[in-house]
Short mmCIF file of C-alpha atoms and ligand atoms in Angstrom, two decimals:
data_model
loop_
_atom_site.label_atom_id
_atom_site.label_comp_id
_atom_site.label_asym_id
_atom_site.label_seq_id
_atom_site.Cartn_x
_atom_site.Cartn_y
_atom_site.Cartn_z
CA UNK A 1139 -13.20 46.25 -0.74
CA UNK A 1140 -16.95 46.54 -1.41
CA UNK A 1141 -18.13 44.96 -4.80
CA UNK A 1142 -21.26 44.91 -6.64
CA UNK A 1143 -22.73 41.44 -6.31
CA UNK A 1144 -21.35 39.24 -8.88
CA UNK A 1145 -23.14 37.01 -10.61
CA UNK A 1146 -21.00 33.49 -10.87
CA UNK A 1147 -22.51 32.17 -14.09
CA UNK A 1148 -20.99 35.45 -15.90
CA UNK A 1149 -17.72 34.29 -15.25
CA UNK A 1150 -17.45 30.89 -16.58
CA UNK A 1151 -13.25 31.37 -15.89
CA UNK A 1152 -14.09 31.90 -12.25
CA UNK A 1153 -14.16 28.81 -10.44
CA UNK A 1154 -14.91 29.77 -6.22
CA UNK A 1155 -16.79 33.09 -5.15
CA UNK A 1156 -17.40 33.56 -1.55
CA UNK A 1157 -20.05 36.12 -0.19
CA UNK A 1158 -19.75 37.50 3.21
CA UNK A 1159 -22.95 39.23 4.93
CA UNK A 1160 -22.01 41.64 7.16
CA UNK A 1161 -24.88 43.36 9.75
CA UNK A 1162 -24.55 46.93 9.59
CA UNK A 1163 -24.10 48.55 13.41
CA UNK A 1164 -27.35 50.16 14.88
CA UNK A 1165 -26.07 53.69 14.75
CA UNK A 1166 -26.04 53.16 11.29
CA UNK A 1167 -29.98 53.88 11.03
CA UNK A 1168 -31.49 56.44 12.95
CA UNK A 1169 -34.16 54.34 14.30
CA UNK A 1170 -33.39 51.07 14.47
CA UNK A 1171 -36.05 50.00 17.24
CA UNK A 1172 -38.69 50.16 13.66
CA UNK A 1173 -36.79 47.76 12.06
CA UNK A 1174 -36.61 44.31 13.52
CA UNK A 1175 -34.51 43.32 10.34
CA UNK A 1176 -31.38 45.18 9.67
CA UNK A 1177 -30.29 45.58 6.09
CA UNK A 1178 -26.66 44.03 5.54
CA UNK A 1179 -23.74 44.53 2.67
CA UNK A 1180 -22.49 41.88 0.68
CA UNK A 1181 -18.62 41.25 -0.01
CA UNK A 1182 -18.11 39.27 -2.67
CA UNK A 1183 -14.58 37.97 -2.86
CA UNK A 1184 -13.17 35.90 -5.86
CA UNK A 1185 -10.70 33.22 -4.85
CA UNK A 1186 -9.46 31.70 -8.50
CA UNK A 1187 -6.31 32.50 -9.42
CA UNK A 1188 -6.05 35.49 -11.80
CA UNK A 1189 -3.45 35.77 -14.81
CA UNK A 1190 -1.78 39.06 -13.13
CA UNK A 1191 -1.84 36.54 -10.16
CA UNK A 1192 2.22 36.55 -9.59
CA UNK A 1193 1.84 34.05 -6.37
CA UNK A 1194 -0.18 31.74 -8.17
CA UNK A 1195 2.06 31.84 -10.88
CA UNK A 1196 5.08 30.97 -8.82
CA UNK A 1197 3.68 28.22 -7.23
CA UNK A 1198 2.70 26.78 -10.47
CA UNK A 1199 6.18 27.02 -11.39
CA UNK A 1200 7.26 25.43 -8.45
CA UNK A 1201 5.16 22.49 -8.66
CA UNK A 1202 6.12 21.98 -12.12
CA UNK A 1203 9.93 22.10 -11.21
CA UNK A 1204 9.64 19.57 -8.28
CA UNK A 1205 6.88 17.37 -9.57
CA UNK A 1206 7.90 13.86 -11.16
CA UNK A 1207 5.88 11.48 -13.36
CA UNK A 1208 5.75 8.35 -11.65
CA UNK A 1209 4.93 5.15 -13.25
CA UNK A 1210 3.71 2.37 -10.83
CA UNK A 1211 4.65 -0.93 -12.05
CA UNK A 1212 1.80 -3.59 -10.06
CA UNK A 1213 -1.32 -1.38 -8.75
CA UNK A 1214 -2.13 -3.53 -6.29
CA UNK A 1215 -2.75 -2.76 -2.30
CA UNK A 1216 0.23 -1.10 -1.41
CA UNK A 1217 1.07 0.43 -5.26
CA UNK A 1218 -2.62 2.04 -4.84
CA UNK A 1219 -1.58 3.18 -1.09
CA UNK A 1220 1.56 4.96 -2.15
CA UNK A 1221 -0.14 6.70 -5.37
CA UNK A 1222 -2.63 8.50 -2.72
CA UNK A 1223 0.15 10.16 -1.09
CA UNK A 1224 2.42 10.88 -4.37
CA UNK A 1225 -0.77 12.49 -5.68
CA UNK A 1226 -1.08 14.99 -2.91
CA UNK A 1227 2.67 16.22 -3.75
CA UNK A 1228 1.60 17.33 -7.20
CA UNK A 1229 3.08 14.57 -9.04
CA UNK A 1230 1.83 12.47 -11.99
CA UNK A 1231 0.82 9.17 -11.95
CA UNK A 1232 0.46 6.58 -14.41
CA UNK A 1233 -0.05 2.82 -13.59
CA UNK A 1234 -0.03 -0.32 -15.23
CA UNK A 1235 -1.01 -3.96 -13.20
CA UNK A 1236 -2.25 -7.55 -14.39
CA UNK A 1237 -5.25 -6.76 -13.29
CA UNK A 1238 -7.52 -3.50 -15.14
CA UNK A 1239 -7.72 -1.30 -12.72
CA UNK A 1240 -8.37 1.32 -14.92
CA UNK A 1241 -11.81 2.44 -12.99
CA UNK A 1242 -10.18 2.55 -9.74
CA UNK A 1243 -7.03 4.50 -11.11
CA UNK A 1244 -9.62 7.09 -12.73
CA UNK A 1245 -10.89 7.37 -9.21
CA UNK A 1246 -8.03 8.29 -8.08
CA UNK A 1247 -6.25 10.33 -10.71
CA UNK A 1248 -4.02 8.14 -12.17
CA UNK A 1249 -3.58 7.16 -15.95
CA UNK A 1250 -3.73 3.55 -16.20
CA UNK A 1251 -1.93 1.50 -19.29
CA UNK A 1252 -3.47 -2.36 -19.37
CA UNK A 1253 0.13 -2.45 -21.93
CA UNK A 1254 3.57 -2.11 -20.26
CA UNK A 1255 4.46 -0.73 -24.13
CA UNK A 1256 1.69 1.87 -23.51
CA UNK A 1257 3.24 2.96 -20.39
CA UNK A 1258 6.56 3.18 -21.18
CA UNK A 1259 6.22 5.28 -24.30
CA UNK A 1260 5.08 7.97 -21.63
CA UNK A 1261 8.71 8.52 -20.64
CA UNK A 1262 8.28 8.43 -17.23
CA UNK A 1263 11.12 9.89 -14.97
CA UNK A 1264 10.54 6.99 -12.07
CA UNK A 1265 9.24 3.28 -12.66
CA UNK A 1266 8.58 2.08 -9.33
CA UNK A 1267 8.48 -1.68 -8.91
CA UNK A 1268 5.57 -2.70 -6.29
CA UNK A 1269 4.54 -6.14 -7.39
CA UNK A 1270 4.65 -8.92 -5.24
CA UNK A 1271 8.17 -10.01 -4.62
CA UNK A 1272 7.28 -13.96 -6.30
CA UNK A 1273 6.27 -12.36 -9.28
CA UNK A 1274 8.69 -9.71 -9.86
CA UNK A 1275 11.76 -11.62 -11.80
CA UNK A 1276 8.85 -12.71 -14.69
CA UNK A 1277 7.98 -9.26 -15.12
CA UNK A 1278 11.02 -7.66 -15.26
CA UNK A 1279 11.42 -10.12 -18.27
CA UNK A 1280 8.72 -8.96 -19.76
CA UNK A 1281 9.40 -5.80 -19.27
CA UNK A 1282 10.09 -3.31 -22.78
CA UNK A 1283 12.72 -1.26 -21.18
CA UNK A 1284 14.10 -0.17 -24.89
CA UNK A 1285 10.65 1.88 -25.00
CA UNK A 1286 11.90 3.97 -21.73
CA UNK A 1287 14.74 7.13 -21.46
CA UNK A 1288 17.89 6.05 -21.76
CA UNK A 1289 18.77 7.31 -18.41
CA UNK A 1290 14.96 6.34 -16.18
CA UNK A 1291 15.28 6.09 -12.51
CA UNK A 1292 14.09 2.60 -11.30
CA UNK A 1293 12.73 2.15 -7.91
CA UNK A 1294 11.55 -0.90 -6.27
CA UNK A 1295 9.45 -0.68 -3.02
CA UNK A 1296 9.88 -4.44 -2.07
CA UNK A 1297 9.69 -5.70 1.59
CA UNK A 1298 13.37 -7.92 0.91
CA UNK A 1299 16.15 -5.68 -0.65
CA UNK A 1300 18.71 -8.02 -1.78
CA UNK A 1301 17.14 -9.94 -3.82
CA UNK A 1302 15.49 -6.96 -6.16
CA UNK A 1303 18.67 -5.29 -6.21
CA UNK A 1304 20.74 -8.10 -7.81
CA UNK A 1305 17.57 -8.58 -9.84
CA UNK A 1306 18.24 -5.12 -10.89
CA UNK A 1307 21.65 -4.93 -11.48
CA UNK A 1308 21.08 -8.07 -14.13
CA UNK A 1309 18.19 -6.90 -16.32
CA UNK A 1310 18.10 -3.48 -16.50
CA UNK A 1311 20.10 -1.35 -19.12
CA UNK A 1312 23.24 0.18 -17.73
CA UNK A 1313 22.46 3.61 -17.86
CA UNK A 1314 19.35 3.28 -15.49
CA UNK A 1315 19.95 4.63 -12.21
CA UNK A 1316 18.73 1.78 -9.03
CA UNK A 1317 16.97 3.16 -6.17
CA UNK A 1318 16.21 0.20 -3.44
CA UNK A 1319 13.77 1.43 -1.32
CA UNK A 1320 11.18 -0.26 1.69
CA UNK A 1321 8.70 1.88 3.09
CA UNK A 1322 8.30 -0.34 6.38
CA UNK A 1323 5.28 0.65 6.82
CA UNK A 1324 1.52 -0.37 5.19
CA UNK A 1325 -2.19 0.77 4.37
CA UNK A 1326 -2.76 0.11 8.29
CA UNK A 1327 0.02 1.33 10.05
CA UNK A 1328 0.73 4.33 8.00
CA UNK A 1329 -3.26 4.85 7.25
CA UNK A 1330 -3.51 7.94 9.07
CA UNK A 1331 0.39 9.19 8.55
CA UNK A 1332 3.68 8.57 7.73
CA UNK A 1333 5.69 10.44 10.48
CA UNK A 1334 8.06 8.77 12.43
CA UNK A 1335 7.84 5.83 10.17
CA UNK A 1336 11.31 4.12 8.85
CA UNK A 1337 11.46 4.47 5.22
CA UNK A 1338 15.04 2.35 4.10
CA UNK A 1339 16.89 3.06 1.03
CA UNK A 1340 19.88 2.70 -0.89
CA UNK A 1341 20.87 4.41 -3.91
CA UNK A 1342 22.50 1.54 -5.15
CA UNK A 1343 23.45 3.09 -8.26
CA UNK A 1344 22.58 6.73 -9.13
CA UNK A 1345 24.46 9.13 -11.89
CA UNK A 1346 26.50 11.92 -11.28
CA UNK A 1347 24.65 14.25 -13.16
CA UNK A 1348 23.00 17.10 -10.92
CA UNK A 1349 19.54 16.22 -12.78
CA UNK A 1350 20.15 12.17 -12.20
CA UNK A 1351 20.79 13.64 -8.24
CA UNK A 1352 18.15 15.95 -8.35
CA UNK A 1353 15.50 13.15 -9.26
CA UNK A 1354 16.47 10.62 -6.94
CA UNK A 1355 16.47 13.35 -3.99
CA UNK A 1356 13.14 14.62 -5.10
CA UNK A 1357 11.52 10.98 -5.37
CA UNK A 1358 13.18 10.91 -1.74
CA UNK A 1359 11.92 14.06 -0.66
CA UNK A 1360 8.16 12.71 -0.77
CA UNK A 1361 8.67 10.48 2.03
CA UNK A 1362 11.24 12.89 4.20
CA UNK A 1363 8.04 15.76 3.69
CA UNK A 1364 5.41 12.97 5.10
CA UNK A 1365 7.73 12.97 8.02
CA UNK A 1366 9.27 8.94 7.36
CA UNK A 1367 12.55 8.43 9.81
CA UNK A 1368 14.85 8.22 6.53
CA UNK A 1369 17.16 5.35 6.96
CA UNK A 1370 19.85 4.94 4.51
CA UNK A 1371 21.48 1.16 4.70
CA UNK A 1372 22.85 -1.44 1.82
CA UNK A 1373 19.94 -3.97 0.72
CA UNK A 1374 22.01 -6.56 2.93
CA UNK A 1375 21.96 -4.94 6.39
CA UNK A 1376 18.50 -4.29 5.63
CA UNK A 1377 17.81 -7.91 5.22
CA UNK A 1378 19.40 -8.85 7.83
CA UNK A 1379 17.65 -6.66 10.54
CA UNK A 1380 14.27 -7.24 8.80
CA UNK A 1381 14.71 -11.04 9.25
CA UNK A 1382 14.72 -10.69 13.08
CA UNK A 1383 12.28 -7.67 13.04
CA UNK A 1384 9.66 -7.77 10.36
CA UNK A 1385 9.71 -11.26 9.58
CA UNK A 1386 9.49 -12.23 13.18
CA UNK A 1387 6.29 -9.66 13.47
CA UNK A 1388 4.43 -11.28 10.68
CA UNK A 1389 4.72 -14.25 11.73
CA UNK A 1390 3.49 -13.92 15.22
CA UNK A 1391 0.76 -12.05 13.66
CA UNK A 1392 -0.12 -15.11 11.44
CA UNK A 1393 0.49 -17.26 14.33
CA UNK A 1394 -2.04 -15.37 16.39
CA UNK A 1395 -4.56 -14.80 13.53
CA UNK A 1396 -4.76 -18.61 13.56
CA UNK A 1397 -5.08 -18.86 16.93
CA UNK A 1398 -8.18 -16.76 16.90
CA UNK A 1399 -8.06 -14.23 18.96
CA UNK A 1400 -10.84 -12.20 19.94
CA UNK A 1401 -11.89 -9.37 21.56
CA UNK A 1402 -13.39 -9.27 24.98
CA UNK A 1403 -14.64 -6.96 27.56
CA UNK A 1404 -11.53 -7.16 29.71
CA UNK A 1405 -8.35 -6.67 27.26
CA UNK A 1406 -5.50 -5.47 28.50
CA UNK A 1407 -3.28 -2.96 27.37
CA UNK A 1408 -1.03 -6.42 26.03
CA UNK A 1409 -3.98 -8.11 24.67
CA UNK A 1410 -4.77 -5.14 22.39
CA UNK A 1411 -1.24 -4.88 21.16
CA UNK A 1412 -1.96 -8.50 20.26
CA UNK A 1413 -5.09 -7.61 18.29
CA UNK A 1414 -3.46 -4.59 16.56
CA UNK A 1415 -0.90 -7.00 15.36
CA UNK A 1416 -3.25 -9.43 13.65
CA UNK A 1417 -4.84 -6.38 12.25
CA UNK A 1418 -1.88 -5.15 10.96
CA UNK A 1419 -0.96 -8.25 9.22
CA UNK A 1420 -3.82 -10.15 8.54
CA UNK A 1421 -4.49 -7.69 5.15
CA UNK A 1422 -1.40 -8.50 3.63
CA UNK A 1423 -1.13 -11.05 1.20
CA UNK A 1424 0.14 -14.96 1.31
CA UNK A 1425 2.54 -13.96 -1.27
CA UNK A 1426 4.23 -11.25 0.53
CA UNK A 1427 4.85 -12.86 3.68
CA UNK A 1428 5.82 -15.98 1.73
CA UNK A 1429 8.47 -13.82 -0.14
CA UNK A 1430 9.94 -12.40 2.98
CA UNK A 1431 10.45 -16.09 3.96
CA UNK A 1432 11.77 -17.20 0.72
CA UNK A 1433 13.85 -14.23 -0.44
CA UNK A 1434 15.15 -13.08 2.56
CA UNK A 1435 18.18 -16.01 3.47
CA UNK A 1436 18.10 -14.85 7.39
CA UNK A 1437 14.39 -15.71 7.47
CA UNK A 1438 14.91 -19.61 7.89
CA UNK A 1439 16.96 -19.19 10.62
CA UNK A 1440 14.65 -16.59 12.76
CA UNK A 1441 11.79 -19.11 12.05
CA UNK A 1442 13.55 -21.92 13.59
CA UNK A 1443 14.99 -20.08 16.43
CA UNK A 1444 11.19 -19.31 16.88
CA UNK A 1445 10.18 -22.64 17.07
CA UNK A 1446 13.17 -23.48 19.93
CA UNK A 1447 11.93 -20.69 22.19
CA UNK A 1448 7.88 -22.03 21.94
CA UNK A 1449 9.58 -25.31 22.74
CA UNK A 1450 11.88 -24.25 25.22
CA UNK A 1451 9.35 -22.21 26.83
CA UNK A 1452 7.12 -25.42 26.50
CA UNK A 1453 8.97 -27.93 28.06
CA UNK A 1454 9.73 -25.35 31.10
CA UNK A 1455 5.70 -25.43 31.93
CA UNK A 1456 5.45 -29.21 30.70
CA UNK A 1457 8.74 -29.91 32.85
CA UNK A 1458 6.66 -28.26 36.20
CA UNK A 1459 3.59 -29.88 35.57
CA UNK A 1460 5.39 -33.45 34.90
CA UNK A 1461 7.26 -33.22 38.71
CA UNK A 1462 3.85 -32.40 40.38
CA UNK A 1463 2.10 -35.39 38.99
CA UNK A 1464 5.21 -37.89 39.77
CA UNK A 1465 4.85 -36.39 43.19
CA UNK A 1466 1.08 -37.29 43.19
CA UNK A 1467 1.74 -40.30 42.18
CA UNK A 1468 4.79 -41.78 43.29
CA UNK A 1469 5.85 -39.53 46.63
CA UNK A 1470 8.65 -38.56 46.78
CA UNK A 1471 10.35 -42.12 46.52
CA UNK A 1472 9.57 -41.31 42.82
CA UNK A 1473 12.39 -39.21 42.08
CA UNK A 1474 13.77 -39.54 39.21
CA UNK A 1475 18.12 -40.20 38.84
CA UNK A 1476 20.11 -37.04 39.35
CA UNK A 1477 22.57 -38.04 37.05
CA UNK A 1478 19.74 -38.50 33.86
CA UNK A 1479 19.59 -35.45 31.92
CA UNK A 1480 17.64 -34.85 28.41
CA UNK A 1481 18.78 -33.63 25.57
CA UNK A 1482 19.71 -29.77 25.64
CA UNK A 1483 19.15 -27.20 22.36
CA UNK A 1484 21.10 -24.54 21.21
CA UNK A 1485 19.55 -20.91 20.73
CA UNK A 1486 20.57 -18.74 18.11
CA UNK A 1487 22.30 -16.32 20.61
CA UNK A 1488 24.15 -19.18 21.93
CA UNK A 1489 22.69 -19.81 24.80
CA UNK A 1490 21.37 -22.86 26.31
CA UNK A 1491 17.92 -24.37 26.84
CA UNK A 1492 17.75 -25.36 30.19
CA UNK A 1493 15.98 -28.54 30.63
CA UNK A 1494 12.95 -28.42 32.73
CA UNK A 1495 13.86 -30.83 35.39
CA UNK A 1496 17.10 -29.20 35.79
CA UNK A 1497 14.81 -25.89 36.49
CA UNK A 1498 12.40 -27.64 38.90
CA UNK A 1499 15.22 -29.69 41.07
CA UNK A 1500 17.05 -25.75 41.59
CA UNK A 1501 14.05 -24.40 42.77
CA UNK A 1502 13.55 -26.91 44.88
CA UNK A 1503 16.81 -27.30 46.74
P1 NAP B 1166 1.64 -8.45 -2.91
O1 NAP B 1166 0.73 -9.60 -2.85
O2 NAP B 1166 3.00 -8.63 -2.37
O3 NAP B 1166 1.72 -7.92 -4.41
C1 NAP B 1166 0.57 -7.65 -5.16
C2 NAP B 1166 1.00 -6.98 -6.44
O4 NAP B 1166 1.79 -7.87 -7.26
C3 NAP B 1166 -0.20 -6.59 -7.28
O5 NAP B 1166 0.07 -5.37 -7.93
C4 NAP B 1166 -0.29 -7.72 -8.30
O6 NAP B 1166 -0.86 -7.30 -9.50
C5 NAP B 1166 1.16 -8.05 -8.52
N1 NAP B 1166 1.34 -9.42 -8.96
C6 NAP B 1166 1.20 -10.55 -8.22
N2 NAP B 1166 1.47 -11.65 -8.97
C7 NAP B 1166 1.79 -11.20 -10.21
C8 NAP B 1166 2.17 -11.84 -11.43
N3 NAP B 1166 2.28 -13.16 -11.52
N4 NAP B 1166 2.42 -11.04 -12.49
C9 NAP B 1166 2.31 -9.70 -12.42
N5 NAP B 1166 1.96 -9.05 -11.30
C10 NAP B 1166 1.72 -9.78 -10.21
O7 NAP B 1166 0.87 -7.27 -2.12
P2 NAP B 1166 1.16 -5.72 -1.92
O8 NAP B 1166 0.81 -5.45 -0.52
O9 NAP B 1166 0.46 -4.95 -2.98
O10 NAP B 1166 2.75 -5.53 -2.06
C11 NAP B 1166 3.37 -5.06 -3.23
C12 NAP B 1166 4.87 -4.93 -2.96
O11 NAP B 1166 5.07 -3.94 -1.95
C13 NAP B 1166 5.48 -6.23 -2.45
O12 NAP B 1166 6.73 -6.41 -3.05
C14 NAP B 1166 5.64 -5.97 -0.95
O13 NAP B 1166 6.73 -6.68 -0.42
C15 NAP B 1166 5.88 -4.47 -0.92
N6 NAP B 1166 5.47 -3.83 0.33
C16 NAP B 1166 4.23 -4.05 0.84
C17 NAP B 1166 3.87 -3.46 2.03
C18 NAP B 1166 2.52 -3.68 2.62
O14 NAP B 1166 2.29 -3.29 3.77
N7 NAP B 1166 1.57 -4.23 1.91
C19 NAP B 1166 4.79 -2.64 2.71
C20 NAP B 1166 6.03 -2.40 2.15
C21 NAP B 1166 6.38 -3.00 0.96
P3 NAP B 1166 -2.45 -7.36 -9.70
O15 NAP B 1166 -3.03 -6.64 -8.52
O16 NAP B 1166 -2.62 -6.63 -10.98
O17 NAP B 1166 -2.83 -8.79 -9.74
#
């Protein structure tokens, strides 16, 4: 359609106008070789949505039926993280920390309350718990739940799952609905996107009602859209398979981070999955990992059966390199007693550490 050139600034509702140019073909003018510049027609199009604009007004509609008002509950690193993404599914975000980060919430979009009371008194549909796992029995003290709906949705995105949950199920008011939830995932490893991520929950206690349903599966539905492997497991399995996965991972990553390692000309394909693992881990916080070691009760035992295998592994090298100097030293009148044997560990799968000698006298025969 061919308009009139509009002029923006008489349409203060009109928000986007864009102007094609559009040559006109040479047969158009009956001499074109006089002309060196060809006159052109302008198409303005207007892209703002208009009020007889039915398609606009369903998706409005849409957005309004599947959006949520969430209320973070600690806006720190990964509360800030998540917010990003629940922003760009059209829902609304409100935010309250120890810290005022009201400037930074601004930024983003969020409403920020420096008062809990404040917050609550918004009626949010879904509190979501992301403070750091030490802190969060204290808060949920502190917390004015009497301000909330009778029937709120609580969600905690801690990096344990047991421990939240029976914190849960003791202070808040019966009719709240429990969500347990751990995006396993962070502002590194999901910083460019969330598919094929694992995204644990349990609905450890969610009303019948179709709307108490509903909400839950739409608070879900953010993380099944950004493409998360959904996993749905009770807080205990979960614990128990983080202890030997995630625990294990941020350790080594501390580990390593200590270490130092560095970068050099030559990494292999290993070394770098080294140095993405200190990346990975090296921006999250004391307090977290020290909460996965202290609220998770398989932790302890992962750590120590990580301490037998650096040994074991250890004493195997140590055990070599102690044969070759006797050798040196003594010849081979040297040897040492077959019948003298040290001490031998248990692993947590069961199996035996081999003493070293014991390796070196087998390869040897
Ligand atoms: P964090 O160190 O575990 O927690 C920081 C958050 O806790 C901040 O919001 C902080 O508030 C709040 N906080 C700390 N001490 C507090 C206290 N005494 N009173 C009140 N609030 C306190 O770091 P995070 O990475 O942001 O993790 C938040 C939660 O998400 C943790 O439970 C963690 O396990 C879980 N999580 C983290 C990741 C990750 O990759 N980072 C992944 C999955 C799950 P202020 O900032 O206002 O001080």
């Amino acid at each position: 359609m061919l308009l009139p050139s509009l002029n923006p600034q008489c349409l203060p509702c009109l928000s986007f106008s864009h102007s094609i140019s559009l040559p006109l073909p040479p047969s158009f003018f009956p001499n074109p070789s006089k002309s060196s510049h060809f006159p052109s027609f302008q198409i303005n199009c207007i892209d703002a949505a208009q009020p007889f604009d039915y398609e606009s007004h369903l998706k409005t509609r849409y957005i309004q039926s599947t959006s949520l008002k969430i209320a973070i509950v600690g806006f720190g690193n990964f509360g800030q993280f998540l917010s990003k993404t629940f922003l760009r599914h059209h829902h609304t975000l409100l935010a309250h920390s120890r810290t005022n980060y009201a400037d930074l919430a601004n930024q983003l979009g969020v409403f920020f309350y420096s008062d809990p009371n404040d917050l609550f008194e918004q009626h949010p549909d879904v509190v979501l718990l992301s403070t750091s796992i030490l802190s969060t029995e204290t808060l949920l003290r502190k917390l004015p739940f009497q301000r909330l709906r009778r029937n709120t949705l609580f969600v905690d995105v801690l990096s344990v799952k047991e421990f939240p949950r029976n914190l849960f199920l003791k202070y808040l008011p019966p009719d709240f609905d429990i969500l347990c939830t751990h995006p396993m995932f962070g502002p590194e490893s999901g910083k460019t996107s969330w598919t094929g991520l694992p995204f644990v929950y349990d609905k450890v206690r969610i009303g019948d009602e179709e709307s108490r349903v509903k909400r839950c599966d739409k608070f879900l539905g953010i993380f099944e859209k950004e493409g998360c492997r959904m996993v749905e497991m009770s807080c205990m399995e979960h614990d128990k398979y983080a202890a030997g996965s995630q625990f294990v991972t941020h350790t080594m990553g501390r580990v390593l981070e200590k270490f130092g390692l560095e970068s050099s000309p030559i990494n292999t394909k290993g070394y770098e999955t080294l140095l993405n693992l200190v990346e990975n881990t090296k921006g999250d916080s004391f307090d977290l990992y020290y909460g996965l070691f202290m609220y998770n009760q398989n932790s302890l035992e992962q750590i120590e059966r990580l301490d037998m295998a650096f040994e074991s592994i250890k004493k195997d090298l140590f055990g070599r390199l102690h044969q070759v100097y006797r050798k040196q030293l003594f010849g081979d009148n040297g040897e040492v007693k077959r019948n003298t044997r040290l001490p031998q560990k248990l692993l947590g799968d069961a199996s035996l550490i081999q003493t070293p000698l014991d390796n070196v006298r087998k390869d040897e025969s």
